[in-house]
Tab-separated table of C-alpha atoms in Angstrom:
chain	number	residue	atom	x	y	z
A	1	MET	CA	-14.681	32.650	-46.691
A	2	THR	CA	-13.366	32.793	-43.109
A	3	MET	CA	-13.892	29.063	-42.837
A	4	VAL	CA	-11.524	28.452	-45.745
A	5	TRP	CA	-8.820	30.557	-44.100
A	6	ARG	CA	-9.090	28.549	-40.890
A	7	TRP	CA	-8.640	25.285	-42.813
A	8	ALA	CA	-5.698	26.678	-44.721
A	9	VAL	CA	-3.932	27.994	-41.621
A	10	GLY	CA	-4.585	24.694	-39.834
A	11	GLY	CA	-3.158	22.704	-42.736
A	12	ILE	CA	-0.037	24.841	-42.853
A	13	ALA	CA	0.453	24.490	-39.068
A	14	VAL	CA	0.184	20.703	-39.231
A	15	THR	CA	2.643	20.570	-42.132
A	16	LEU	CA	5.157	22.683	-40.213
A	17	LEU	CA	4.824	20.510	-37.084
A	18	VAL	CA	5.419	17.323	-39.070
A	19	ALA	CA	8.449	18.861	-40.801
A	20	ALA	CA	9.883	19.984	-37.447
A	21	ALA	CA	9.416	16.479	-36.000
A	22	VAL	CA	11.294	14.963	-38.962
A	23	VAL	CA	14.173	17.418	-38.558
A	24	VAL	CA	14.433	16.879	-34.782
A	25	SER	CA	14.252	13.080	-35.001
A	26	GLY	CA	16.882	13.040	-37.753
A	27	ASP	CA	19.406	14.834	-35.493
A	28	ASP	CA	19.068	12.174	-32.738
A	29	GLU	CA	20.237	9.389	-35.033
A	30	GLN	CA	23.531	11.115	-35.757
A	31	GLU	CA	24.328	11.739	-32.063
A	32	THR	CA	23.718	8.150	-30.973
A	33	ALA	CA	26.827	5.994	-31.376
A	34	ALA	CA	26.798	2.216	-31.352
A	35	LEU	CA	27.776	0.741	-27.991
A	36	PRO	CA	30.809	-1.562	-27.932
A	37	GLU	CA	30.227	-5.270	-27.315
A	38	PRO	CA	30.582	-6.298	-23.661
A	39	PRO	CA	33.580	-8.446	-22.674
A	40	ALA	CA	33.025	-12.203	-22.830
A	41	ALA	CA	33.221	-12.569	-19.020
A	42	ILE	CA	30.318	-10.181	-18.544
A	43	ALA	CA	28.249	-11.395	-21.494
A	44	ALA	CA	27.758	-14.923	-20.107
A	45	PRO	CA	27.140	-14.878	-16.344
A	46	ALA	CA	28.098	-17.931	-14.342
A	47	ALA	CA	25.316	-20.396	-13.622
A	48	LEU	CA	23.571	-19.614	-10.346
A	49	PRO	CA	23.110	-22.367	-7.762
A	50	GLU	CA	19.636	-23.790	-7.285
A	51	PRO	CA	17.660	-21.993	-4.557
A	52	PRO	CA	16.719	-24.059	-1.509
A	53	GLN	CA	13.396	-25.813	-1.791
A	54	ALA	CA	10.562	-24.504	0.368
A	55	SER	CA	8.873	-26.845	2.791
A	56	GLU	CA	5.646	-28.387	1.569
A	57	ALA	CA	4.039	-28.031	5.005
A	58	THR	CA	0.911	-25.945	4.983
A	59	ARG	CA	-0.081	-23.547	7.720
A	60	GLU	CA	-2.469	-26.130	9.197
A	61	GLU	CA	0.222	-28.835	9.158
A	62	LYS	CA	2.554	-26.538	11.079
A	63	ARG	CA	-0.194	-25.680	13.558
A	64	PHE	CA	-0.960	-29.394	14.000
A	65	ARG	CA	2.709	-30.126	14.759
A	66	ARG	CA	2.768	-27.340	17.384
A	67	TYR	CA	-0.222	-28.895	19.157
A	68	ASP	CA	0.980	-32.515	18.853
A	69	ARG	CA	3.539	-32.271	21.661
A	70	ASP	CA	4.204	-36.020	22.001
A	71	ARG	CA	4.549	-36.467	18.197
A	72	ASN	CA	2.164	-39.410	17.991
A	73	ALA	CA	0.316	-38.001	14.933
A	74	SER	CA	-2.786	-37.127	16.938
A	75	VAL	CA	-3.802	-34.253	19.206
A	76	SER	CA	-5.330	-35.206	22.539
A	77	ARG	CA	-7.735	-32.993	24.482
A	78	GLU	CA	-4.920	-32.110	26.896
A	79	GLU	CA	-2.629	-31.110	24.037
A	80	TYR	CA	-5.419	-29.113	22.380
A	81	LEU	CA	-6.283	-27.184	25.560
A	82	ARG	CA	-2.673	-26.783	26.766
A	83	ALA	CA	-2.297	-23.146	25.635
A	84	ARG	CA	-5.653	-22.251	27.196
A	85	ARG	CA	-4.657	-24.015	30.428
A	86	GLN	CA	-1.378	-22.095	30.587
A	87	SER	CA	-3.199	-18.825	30.026
A	88	PHE	CA	-5.770	-19.722	32.712
A	89	ASP	CA	-3.033	-20.736	35.148
A	90	ARG	CA	-1.320	-17.354	34.744
A	91	PHE	CA	-4.517	-15.649	35.910
A	92	ASP	CA	-5.419	-18.191	38.631
A	93	THR	CA	-2.953	-16.778	41.129
A	94	ASP	CA	-4.237	-18.748	44.136
A	95	GLY	CA	-4.227	-22.031	42.158
A	96	ASN	CA	-7.711	-23.129	43.230
A	97	GLY	CA	-8.928	-23.782	39.662
A	98	VAL	CA	-11.518	-21.015	39.913
A	99	LEU	CA	-10.920	-17.659	38.315
A	100	SER	CA	-12.241	-14.827	40.456
A	101	PHE	CA	-12.907	-11.407	38.996
A	102	ALA	CA	-9.931	-9.987	40.911
A	103	GLU	CA	-7.651	-12.625	39.383
A	104	TYR	CA	-9.101	-12.045	35.923
A	105	ALA	CA	-8.666	-8.265	36.193
A	106	VAL	CA	-5.169	-8.390	37.733
A	107	LYS	CA	-3.669	-6.052	35.100
A	108	GLN	CA	-6.442	-3.537	35.552
A	109	ASN	CA	-6.097	-3.735	39.335
A	110	ALA	CA	-2.364	-3.063	39.045
A	111	ARG	CA	-3.012	-0.150	36.682
A	112	PHE	CA	-5.511	1.314	39.179
A	113	ASP	CA	-3.062	0.915	42.063
A	114	ASP	CA	-0.284	2.621	40.069
A	115	ALA	CA	-2.545	5.541	39.178
A	116	ASP	CA	-3.925	5.995	42.726
A	117	ALA	CA	-1.052	8.197	43.928
A	118	ASP	CA	-2.688	9.248	47.211
A	119	ARG	CA	-3.836	5.655	47.989
A	120	SER	CA	-7.377	6.866	48.621
A	121	GLY	CA	-8.979	3.995	46.707
A	122	GLU	CA	-10.487	6.501	44.275
A	123	LEU	CA	-9.096	8.231	41.198
A	124	VAL	CA	-9.416	11.962	40.648
A	125	ALA	CA	-9.249	13.232	37.037
A	126	ALA	CA	-5.457	13.686	37.047
A	127	GLU	CA	-4.935	10.158	38.420
A	128	PHE	CA	-7.531	8.661	36.056
A	129	GLU	CA	-5.629	10.103	33.081
A	130	LYS	CA	-2.695	7.820	33.974
A	131	THR	CA	-4.864	4.752	33.188
A	132	ARG	CA	-5.296	5.764	29.564
A	133	THR	CA	-4.025	3.196	27.065
A	134	VAL	CA	-1.402	4.715	24.787
A	135	ARG	CA	-1.175	2.988	21.454
A	136	ALA	CA	1.886	3.344	19.270
A	137	ALA	CA	1.121	5.227	16.076
A	138	LYS	CA	1.581	3.208	12.917
A	139	SER	CA	4.020	4.733	10.528
A	140	LYS	CA	3.005	4.981	6.898
A	141	ALA	CA	5.980	2.807	5.972
A	142	GLU	CA	4.387	-0.183	7.711
A	143	CYS	CA	2.032	-2.166	5.585
A	144	SER	CA	-0.822	-4.223	6.917
A	145	CYS	CA	-1.708	-5.664	3.543
A	146	ALA	CA	-3.067	-9.170	3.404
A	147	ASP	CA	-1.085	-11.639	1.333
């Protein structure tokens, strides 16, 4: 008997919910008025100009053009190694064509000299702390997503 009462109360509740939904949705239709037609000038926007065409050059074509300094459609060994030669020449401070460890580690040597406040040739803990590399924190707004 209690099972019948549950079904009856459930049926009445569903009927009341459906009736309430019909009443509420019927009120919305009366409040909504038809919008006026937009003026003719706004309805038809002027034709937009064609966007500029993107270059067809691929990433490798652009890289090839950067290396081909004399623009003869080929990259010689000298052109290919030019960036490496410039980088090497920056480190080869005495210009002898041989890179010593001191020349290679010039930035680290300068960092050591800056930190060695008492010029003892050794770093105590407080001086050593000055050699720490401080990296800028990335903000969450920056995205490093791959395209």
